[in-house]
PDB file of C-alpha atoms and ligand atoms in Angstrom:
ATOM      1  CA  MET A 255      60.785 153.741  65.152  1.00  0.00           C
ATOM      2  CA  ARG A 256      58.306 155.284  67.572  1.00  0.00           C
ATOM      3  CA  GLU A 257      59.645 156.967  70.685  1.00  0.00           C
ATOM      4  CA  GLY A 258      59.726 154.568  73.637  1.00  0.00           C
ATOM      5  CA  ILE A 259      59.092 151.455  71.565  1.00  0.00           C
ATOM      6  CA  GLY A 260      62.417 149.761  71.213  1.00  0.00           C
ATOM      7  CA  VAL A 261      64.077 146.826  69.589  1.00  0.00           C
ATOM      8  CA  ARG A 262      62.176 143.648  70.576  1.00  0.00           C
ATOM      9  CA  GLY A 263      60.080 145.776  72.893  1.00  0.00           C
ATOM     10  CA  CYS A 264      62.970 146.069  75.369  1.00  0.00           C
ATOM     11  CA  GLY A 265      62.957 149.852  75.462  1.00  0.00           C
ATOM     12  CA  ARG A 266      66.123 150.302  73.338  1.00  0.00           C
ATOM     13  CA  LYS A 267      65.788 152.257  70.145  1.00  0.00           C
ATOM     14  CA  GLU A 268      68.822 150.631  68.590  1.00  0.00           C
ATOM     15  CA  PRO A 269      70.205 147.129  69.097  1.00  0.00           C
ATOM     16  CA  VAL A 270      73.148 145.908  71.110  1.00  0.00           C
ATOM     17  CA  VAL A 271      75.480 144.007  68.781  1.00  0.00           C
ATOM     18  CA  THR A 272      78.109 141.633  70.167  1.00  0.00           C
ATOM     19  CA  ILE A 273      81.076 140.173  68.303  1.00  0.00           C
ATOM     20  CA  ASP A 274      83.078 137.418  69.971  1.00  0.00           C
ATOM     21  CA  GLY A 275      85.670 135.060  68.595  1.00  0.00           C
ATOM     22  CA  PRO A 276      89.283 133.920  68.828  1.00  0.00           C
ATOM     23  CA  ALA A 277      92.392 136.008  68.188  1.00  0.00           C
ATOM     24  CA  GLY A 278      93.018 136.584  64.495  1.00  0.00           C
ATOM     25  CA  ALA A 279      89.405 136.105  63.379  1.00  0.00           C
ATOM     26  CA  GLY A 280      89.307 139.752  62.268  1.00  0.00           C
ATOM     27  CA  LYS A 281      86.989 141.005  65.033  1.00  0.00           C
ATOM     28  CA  SER A 282      88.641 144.357  65.702  1.00  0.00           C
ATOM     29  CA  ARG A 283      88.597 145.562  62.154  1.00  0.00           C
ATOM     30  CA  ALA A 284      85.089 144.261  61.494  1.00  0.00           C
ATOM     31  CA  ALA A 285      83.710 145.702  64.744  1.00  0.00           C
ATOM     32  CA  ARG A 286      85.247 149.121  64.122  1.00  0.00           C
ATOM     33  CA  GLU A 287      83.933 149.310  60.590  1.00  0.00           C
ATOM     34  CA  LEU A 288      80.493 147.970  61.532  1.00  0.00           C
ATOM     35  CA  ALA A 289      80.150 150.546  64.328  1.00  0.00           C
ATOM     36  CA  ARG A 290      81.262 153.320  61.984  1.00  0.00           C
ATOM     37  CA  ARG A 291      78.761 152.427  59.277  1.00  0.00           C
ATOM     38  CA  LEU A 292      75.899 152.042  61.745  1.00  0.00           C
ATOM     39  CA  GLY A 293      76.847 155.197  63.640  1.00  0.00           C
ATOM     40  CA  PHE A 294      77.032 153.051  66.817  1.00  0.00           C
ATOM     41  CA  ARG A 295      79.438 153.311  69.696  1.00  0.00           C
ATOM     42  CA  LEU A 296      82.258 150.751  69.689  1.00  0.00           C
ATOM     43  CA  LEU A 297      83.157 149.042  72.965  1.00  0.00           C
ATOM     44  CA  ASP A 298      86.454 147.225  72.568  1.00  0.00           C
ATOM     45  CA  THR A 299      86.304 145.156  75.759  1.00  0.00           C
ATOM     46  CA  GLY A 300      89.767 143.663  75.115  1.00  0.00           C
ATOM     47  CA  ALA A 301      91.204 147.197  75.153  1.00  0.00           C
ATOM     48  CA  MET A 302      89.580 147.777  78.554  1.00  0.00           C
ATOM     49  CA  TYR A 303      91.195 144.595  79.923  1.00  0.00           C
ATOM     50  CA  ARG A 304      94.483 145.590  78.334  1.00  0.00           C
ATOM     51  CA  GLY A 305      94.174 148.954  80.116  1.00  0.00           C
ATOM     52  CA  LEU A 306      93.926 147.186  83.457  1.00  0.00           C
ATOM     53  CA  ALA A 307      96.909 145.003  82.524  1.00  0.00           C
ATOM     54  CA  TRP A 308      98.873 148.162  81.731  1.00  0.00           C
ATOM     55  CA  ALA A 309      98.111 149.475  85.241  1.00  0.00           C
ATOM     56  CA  VAL A 310      99.152 146.134  86.777  1.00  0.00           C
ATOM     57  CA  GLN A 311     102.408 146.081  84.802  1.00  0.00           C
ATOM     58  CA  ARG A 312     103.152 149.681  85.698  1.00  0.00           C
ATOM     59  CA  ALA A 313     102.615 148.935  89.396  1.00  0.00           C
ATOM     60  CA  GLY A 314     105.089 146.037  89.068  1.00  0.00           C
ATOM     61  CA  LEU A 315     102.496 143.503  90.251  1.00  0.00           C
ATOM     62  CA  ALA A 316     102.117 139.883  89.177  1.00  0.00           C
ATOM     63  CA  ALA A 317      98.722 138.426  88.206  1.00  0.00           C
ATOM     64  CA  GLU A 318      98.879 136.093  91.208  1.00  0.00           C
ATOM     65  CA  ASP A 319      99.480 138.894  93.711  1.00  0.00           C
ATOM     66  CA  GLY A 320      95.857 138.733  95.053  1.00  0.00           C
ATOM     67  CA  PRO A 321      95.489 141.417  97.780  1.00  0.00           C
ATOM     68  CA  ALA A 322      97.719 143.973  96.024  1.00  0.00           C
ATOM     69  CA  LEU A 323      95.842 143.343  92.765  1.00  0.00           C
ATOM     70  CA  ARG A 324      92.459 143.964  94.442  1.00  0.00           C
ATOM     71  CA  GLU A 325      93.760 147.158  95.958  1.00  0.00           C
ATOM     72  CA  LEU A 326      95.078 148.340  92.598  1.00  0.00           C
ATOM     73  CA  LEU A 327      91.807 147.487  90.836  1.00  0.00           C
ATOM     74  CA  ALA A 328      89.842 149.478  93.413  1.00  0.00           C
ATOM     75  CA  ARG A 329      91.753 152.651  92.613  1.00  0.00           C
ATOM     76  CA  THR A 330      92.054 152.225  88.835  1.00  0.00           C
ATOM     77  CA  THR A 331      89.622 153.788  86.362  1.00  0.00           C
ATOM     78  CA  VAL A 332      89.258 152.651  82.748  1.00  0.00           C
ATOM     79  CA  GLU A 333      87.417 154.759  80.165  1.00  0.00           C
ATOM     80  CA  LEU A 334      86.882 154.359  76.444  1.00  0.00           C
ATOM     81  CA  VAL A 335      86.654 157.559  74.448  1.00  0.00           C
ATOM     82  CA  GLU A 336      86.264 156.748  70.756  1.00  0.00           C
ATOM     83  CA  ASP A 337      89.474 154.940  69.759  1.00  0.00           C
ATOM     84  CA  LYS A 338      91.301 155.941  72.942  1.00  0.00           C
ATOM     85  CA  VAL A 339      91.641 154.082  76.229  1.00  0.00           C
ATOM     86  CA  PHE A 340      92.210 156.136  79.340  1.00  0.00           C
ATOM     87  CA  VAL A 341      93.562 154.552  82.508  1.00  0.00           C
ATOM     88  CA  ASN A 342      93.388 156.890  85.478  1.00  0.00           C
ATOM     89  CA  GLY A 343      92.974 159.718  82.962  1.00  0.00           C
ATOM     90  CA  ARG A 344      96.037 158.806  80.876  1.00  0.00           C
ATOM     91  CA  ASP A 345      95.715 157.799  77.216  1.00  0.00           C
ATOM     92  CA  VAL A 346      97.344 154.352  76.926  1.00  0.00           C
ATOM     93  CA  ALA A 347      95.865 153.301  73.545  1.00  0.00           C
ATOM     94  CA  THR A 348      99.301 152.720  72.006  1.00  0.00           C
ATOM     95  CA  GLU A 349     101.061 151.315  75.064  1.00  0.00           C
ATOM     96  CA  ILE A 350      98.517 148.497  75.543  1.00  0.00           C
ATOM     97  CA  ARG A 351      99.274 146.941  72.143  1.00  0.00           C
ATOM     98  CA  THR A 352     102.474 145.115  73.066  1.00  0.00           C
ATOM     99  CA  PRO A 353     102.894 141.304  73.204  1.00  0.00           C
ATOM    100  CA  ALA A 354     103.812 141.539  76.920  1.00  0.00           C
ATOM    101  CA  ILE A 355     100.561 143.356  77.724  1.00  0.00           C
ATOM    102  CA  GLY A 356      98.691 140.783  75.595  1.00  0.00           C
ATOM    103  CA  GLU A 357     100.138 137.916  77.644  1.00  0.00           C
ATOM    104  CA  LEU A 358      99.473 139.630  80.981  1.00  0.00           C
ATOM    105  CA  THR A 359      95.913 140.487  79.886  1.00  0.00           C
ATOM    106  CA  SER A 360      95.237 136.880  79.018  1.00  0.00           C
ATOM    107  CA  ALA A 361      96.370 135.791  82.517  1.00  0.00           C
ATOM    108  CA  LEU A 362      94.425 138.569  84.274  1.00  0.00           C
ATOM    109  CA  THR A 363      91.156 137.936  82.438  1.00  0.00           C
ATOM    110  CA  ALA A 364      90.934 134.505  84.104  1.00  0.00           C
ATOM    111  CA  LEU A 365      90.672 136.171  87.546  1.00  0.00           C
ATOM    112  CA  PRO A 366      87.305 136.963  89.199  1.00  0.00           C
ATOM    113  CA  PRO A 367      88.210 140.429  90.605  1.00  0.00           C
ATOM    114  CA  VAL A 368      89.352 141.557  87.166  1.00  0.00           C
ATOM    115  CA  ARG A 369      86.143 140.465  85.416  1.00  0.00           C
ATOM    116  CA  ASP A 370      84.011 141.716  88.324  1.00  0.00           C
ATOM    117  CA  LYS A 371      85.455 145.154  87.777  1.00  0.00           C
ATOM    118  CA  LEU A 372      84.832 145.477  84.040  1.00  0.00           C
ATOM    119  CA  THR A 373      81.743 143.338  83.311  1.00  0.00           C
ATOM    120  CA  PRO A 374      79.283 145.681  85.140  1.00  0.00           C
ATOM    121  CA  LEU A 375      80.886 148.713  83.523  1.00  0.00           C
ATOM    122  CA  GLN A 376      80.558 147.150  80.060  1.00  0.00           C
ATOM    123  CA  ARG A 377      76.895 146.302  80.759  1.00  0.00           C
ATOM    124  CA  THR A 378      76.152 149.866  81.810  1.00  0.00           C
ATOM    125  CA  LEU A 379      77.810 151.243  78.688  1.00  0.00           C
ATOM    126  CA  ALA A 380      75.890 148.811  76.461  1.00  0.00           C
ATOM    127  CA  ALA A 381      72.476 149.247  78.105  1.00  0.00           C
ATOM    128  CA  PRO A 382      71.197 152.196  76.014  1.00  0.00           C
ATOM    129  CA  GLY A 383      71.760 150.231  72.773  1.00  0.00           C
ATOM    130  CA  GLY A 384      73.322 151.520  69.576  1.00  0.00           C
ATOM    131  CA  VAL A 385      76.600 149.823  70.505  1.00  0.00           C
ATOM    132  CA  VAL A 386      78.909 147.192  69.061  1.00  0.00           C
ATOM    133  CA  LEU A 387      80.781 145.222  71.725  1.00  0.00           C
ATOM    134  CA  GLU A 388      83.831 143.258  70.733  1.00  0.00           C
ATOM    135  CA  GLY A 389      85.562 140.639  72.877  1.00  0.00           C
ATOM    136  CA  ARG A 390      85.435 137.055  74.104  1.00  0.00           C
ATOM    137  CA  ASP A 391      82.391 137.022  76.401  1.00  0.00           C
ATOM    138  CA  THR A 392      80.268 139.935  75.205  1.00  0.00           C
ATOM    139  CA  GLY A 393      77.381 137.804  73.876  1.00  0.00           C
ATOM    140  CA  SER A 394      77.620 135.075  76.512  1.00  0.00           C
ATOM    141  CA  VAL A 395      78.241 136.957  79.780  1.00  0.00           C
ATOM    142  CA  VAL A 396      78.217 140.748  79.341  1.00  0.00           C
ATOM    143  CA  CYS A 397      75.085 141.076  77.189  1.00  0.00           C
ATOM    144  CA  PRO A 398      73.341 137.725  76.854  1.00  0.00           C
ATOM    145  CA  ASP A 399      70.201 139.739  75.950  1.00  0.00           C
ATOM    146  CA  ALA A 400      71.897 141.429  72.954  1.00  0.00           C
ATOM    147  CA  GLU A 401      69.623 141.674  69.926  1.00  0.00           C
ATOM    148  CA  VAL A 402      72.375 140.645  67.480  1.00  0.00           C
ATOM    149  CA  LYS A 403      75.221 138.297  68.397  1.00  0.00           C
ATOM    150  CA  PHE A 404      78.060 137.218  66.159  1.00  0.00           C
ATOM    151  CA  TYR A 405      80.769 134.622  66.577  1.00  0.00           C
ATOM    152  CA  LEU A 406      83.519 135.487  64.145  1.00  0.00           C
ATOM    153  CA  ASP A 407      85.876 132.614  63.427  1.00  0.00           C
ATOM    154  CA  ALA A 408      88.612 131.657  60.963  1.00  0.00           C
ATOM    155  CA  ASP A 409      90.743 128.563  60.491  1.00  0.00           C
ATOM    156  CA  LEU A 410      94.062 128.275  62.308  1.00  0.00           C
ATOM    157  CA  GLU A 411      96.229 128.851  59.214  1.00  0.00           C
ATOM    158  CA  THR A 412      94.379 132.060  58.358  1.00  0.00           C
ATOM    159  CA  ARG A 413      94.590 133.361  61.903  1.00  0.00           C
ATOM    160  CA  ALA A 414      98.305 132.532  62.146  1.00  0.00           C
ATOM    161  CA  ARG A 415      98.995 134.216  58.799  1.00  0.00           C
ATOM    162  CA  ARG A 416      97.094 137.357  59.836  1.00  0.00           C
ATOM    163  CA  ARG A 417      98.990 137.498  63.120  1.00  0.00           C
ATOM    164  CA  GLN A 418     102.297 137.069  61.262  1.00  0.00           C
ATOM    165  CA  GLU A 419     101.377 139.918  58.884  1.00  0.00           C
ATOM    166  CA  GLU A 420     100.363 142.130  61.792  1.00  0.00           C
ATOM    167  CA  LEU A 421     103.753 141.511  63.440  1.00  0.00           C
ATOM    168  CA  ALA A 422     105.578 142.085  60.134  1.00  0.00           C
ATOM    169  CA  ASP A 423     103.813 145.470  59.822  1.00  0.00           C
ATOM    170  CA  ARG A 424     105.371 146.349  63.154  1.00  0.00           C
ATOM    171  CA  GLY A 425     108.792 145.233  61.911  1.00  0.00           C
ATOM    172  CA  VAL A 426     108.817 141.902  63.796  1.00  0.00           C
ATOM    173  CA  THR A 427     109.727 138.849  61.704  1.00  0.00           C
ATOM    174  CA  VAL A 428     108.422 135.582  63.151  1.00  0.00           C
ATOM    175  CA  ASP A 429     108.305 132.145  61.608  1.00  0.00           C
ATOM    176  CA  VAL A 430     104.731 130.959  60.900  1.00  0.00           C
ATOM    177  CA  ALA A 431     105.118 127.814  63.024  1.00  0.00           C
ATOM    178  CA  ALA A 432     105.940 129.968  66.073  1.00  0.00           C
ATOM    179  CA  VAL A 433     102.942 132.205  65.396  1.00  0.00           C
ATOM    180  CA  ARG A 434     100.695 129.151  65.043  1.00  0.00           C
ATOM    181  CA  GLU A 435     101.888 127.960  68.467  1.00  0.00           C
ATOM    182  CA  GLU A 436     101.182 131.376  69.985  1.00  0.00           C
ATOM    183  CA  VAL A 437      97.654 131.442  68.514  1.00  0.00           C
ATOM    184  CA  LEU A 438      96.975 127.917  69.818  1.00  0.00           C
ATOM    185  CA  ARG A 439      98.270 128.835  73.280  1.00  0.00           C
ATOM    186  CA  ARG A 440      96.008 131.906  73.369  1.00  0.00           C
ATOM    187  CA  ASP A 441      93.025 129.763  72.260  1.00  0.00           C
ATOM    188  CA  ARG A 442      93.710 127.308  75.090  1.00  0.00           C
ATOM    189  CA  GLN A 443      93.868 130.159  77.612  1.00  0.00           C
ATOM    190  CA  ASP A 444      90.752 131.942  76.352  1.00  0.00           C
ATOM    191  CA  MET A 445      88.624 128.816  75.806  1.00  0.00           C
ATOM    192  CA  GLY A 446      89.914 126.703  78.694  1.00  0.00           C
ATOM    193  CA  ARG A 447      89.450 129.061  81.635  1.00  0.00           C
ATOM    194  CA  ALA A 448      86.639 128.456  84.130  1.00  0.00           C
ATOM    195  CA  LEU A 449      85.448 132.050  84.140  1.00  0.00           C
ATOM    196  CA  ALA A 450      83.777 133.598  81.077  1.00  0.00           C
ATOM    197  CA  PRO A 451      85.564 131.295  78.591  1.00  0.00           C
ATOM    198  CA  LEU A 452      85.361 132.025  74.890  1.00  0.00           C
ATOM    199  CA  VAL A 453      82.290 130.144  73.615  1.00  0.00           C
ATOM    200  CA  LYS A 454      79.813 130.520  70.780  1.00  0.00           C
ATOM    201  CA  PRO A 455      77.042 132.415  72.576  1.00  0.00           C
ATOM    202  CA  SER A 456      73.580 130.935  72.312  1.00  0.00           C
ATOM    203  CA  GLY A 457      71.761 132.483  69.367  1.00  0.00           C
ATOM    204  CA  ALA A 458      74.967 133.784  67.781  1.00  0.00           C
ATOM    205  CA  VAL A 459      75.348 133.969  64.007  1.00  0.00           C
ATOM    206  CA  VAL A 460      78.631 132.243  63.148  1.00  0.00           C
ATOM    207  CA  VAL A 461      80.667 133.938  60.433  1.00  0.00           C
ATOM    208  CA  ASP A 462      83.817 132.220  59.137  1.00  0.00           C
ATOM    209  CA  SER A 463      86.135 134.923  57.828  1.00  0.00           C
ATOM    210  CA  SER A 464      88.700 132.510  56.291  1.00  0.00           C
ATOM    211  CA  GLY A 465      89.060 133.445  52.650  1.00  0.00           C
ATOM    212  CA  LEU A 466      86.817 136.501  53.014  1.00  0.00           C
ATOM    213  CA  GLU A 467      88.016 140.028  52.357  1.00  0.00           C
ATOM    214  CA  PRO A 468      87.416 142.393  55.304  1.00  0.00           C
ATOM    215  CA  GLU A 469      84.765 144.236  53.268  1.00  0.00           C
ATOM    216  CA  ALA A 470      82.830 140.993  52.693  1.00  0.00           C
ATOM    217  CA  VAL A 471      82.870 140.273  56.442  1.00  0.00           C
ATOM    218  CA  VAL A 472      81.501 143.737  57.276  1.00  0.00           C
ATOM    219  CA  ARG A 473      78.802 143.405  54.630  1.00  0.00           C
ATOM    220  CA  ARG A 474      77.712 140.062  56.091  1.00  0.00           C
ATOM    221  CA  LEU A 475      77.487 141.544  59.611  1.00  0.00           C
ATOM    222  CA  LEU A 476      75.700 144.643  58.382  1.00  0.00           C
ATOM    223  CA  GLU A 477      73.172 142.538  56.502  1.00  0.00           C
ATOM    224  CA  GLU A 478      72.291 140.660  59.683  1.00  0.00           C
ATOM    225  CA  VAL A 479      72.022 143.807  61.833  1.00  0.00           C
ATOM    226  CA  GLU A 480      69.765 145.447  59.247  1.00  0.00           C
ATOM    227  CA  ARG A 481      67.597 142.320  59.099  1.00  0.00           C
ATOM    228  CA  VAL A 482      67.090 142.390  62.874  1.00  0.00           C
ATOM    229  CA  ARG A 483      66.550 146.161  62.902  1.00  0.00           C
ATOM    230  CA  CYS A 484      63.929 145.789  60.187  1.00  0.00           C
ATOM    231  CA  CYS A 485      62.075 142.891  61.831  1.00  0.00           C
ATOM    232  CA  THR A 486      61.935 144.489  65.240  1.00  0.00           C
ATOM    233  CA  ARG A 487      61.018 148.030  64.271  1.00  0.00           C
ATOM    234  CA  SER A 488      57.574 148.968  65.426  1.00  0.00           C
TER     235      SER A 488
HETATM  236  O1  LIG B 116      91.073 141.043  71.859  1.00  0.00           O
HETATM  237  P1  LIG B 116      92.379 141.368  72.587  1.00  0.00           P
HETATM  238  O2  LIG B 116      93.602 140.713  72.003  1.00  0.00           O
HETATM  239  O3  LIG B 116      92.575 142.837  72.782  1.00  0.00           O
HETATM  240  O4  LIG B 116      92.197 140.728  74.048  1.00  0.00           O
HETATM  241  C1  LIG B 116      93.227 140.691  74.966  1.00  0.00           C
HETATM  242  C2  LIG B 116      93.013 139.518  75.922  1.00  0.00           C
HETATM  243  O5  LIG B 116      91.858 139.769  76.736  1.00  0.00           O
HETATM  244  C3  LIG B 116      92.797 138.162  75.261  1.00  0.00           C
HETATM  245  O6  LIG B 116      93.563 137.170  75.941  1.00  0.00           O
HETATM  246  C4  LIG B 116      91.346 137.875  75.469  1.00  0.00           C
HETATM  247  C5  LIG B 116      90.977 138.656  76.696  1.00  0.00           C
HETATM  248  N1  LIG B 116      89.610 139.140  76.664  1.00  0.00           N
HETATM  249  C6  LIG B 116      88.685 138.534  77.476  1.00  0.00           C
HETATM  250  O7  LIG B 116      89.009 137.598  78.185  1.00  0.00           O
HETATM  251  N2  LIG B 116      87.396 138.977  77.482  1.00  0.00           N
HETATM  252  C7  LIG B 116      87.011 139.978  76.696  1.00  0.00           C
HETATM  253  N3  LIG B 116      85.725 140.381  76.721  1.00  0.00           N
HETATM  254  C8  LIG B 116      87.952 140.630  75.850  1.00  0.00           C
HETATM  255  C9  LIG B 116      89.254 140.170  75.846  1.00  0.00           C
END
């Protein structure tokens, strides 16, 4: 591609790729692998929200504690460095992956001051292109002008089974009916909130990962990104 002539004439040399979808659709794995193969930066927006939730939990605040929450947000920094998440300079990548942080994150992401803090940061990080964003609102709110948008989905049984396997890997045995309930509850929270709800972004390519091996999902995404890269190269 010629210098200065970008994807779709927008000035970017490489596209912005967004991947949204419900819990258990296989987004994280697909996004990580897609970014690796393209040599793009990965922006795990859920990890950024989880980082804020970690700071809130550590401060002993509740999601509904408005003024204290605003004050905490104002003095909290969140950075993504490769696979690591730094909150106020501390690597919290492992600590943010607990069910309690997941629940608190889900409650916090419905609140305007929380989204107002991270959405502009995510946009700034995505602006140069050559990035894969993964989350719930990356193609609808964060980067509605993204050159390639995906909505990765899977049926409820598949998502519940994946979640159960993920828990089993961590030594937690949970009955599939309970996991199904948890997945449904998370769907209601993520899709039902007024602010930046999980939706299929306009122009998104829908990929159903039920019954697909992770490699087949990545290949499908890669195919689409390469198609767009090819068509828009000048
Ligand atoms: O993808 P995850 O499990 O790390 O996300 C944690 C929570 O954050 C989940 O409830 C969805 C929410 N989230 C969001 O509201 N917007 C995003 N862009 C990313 C995640």
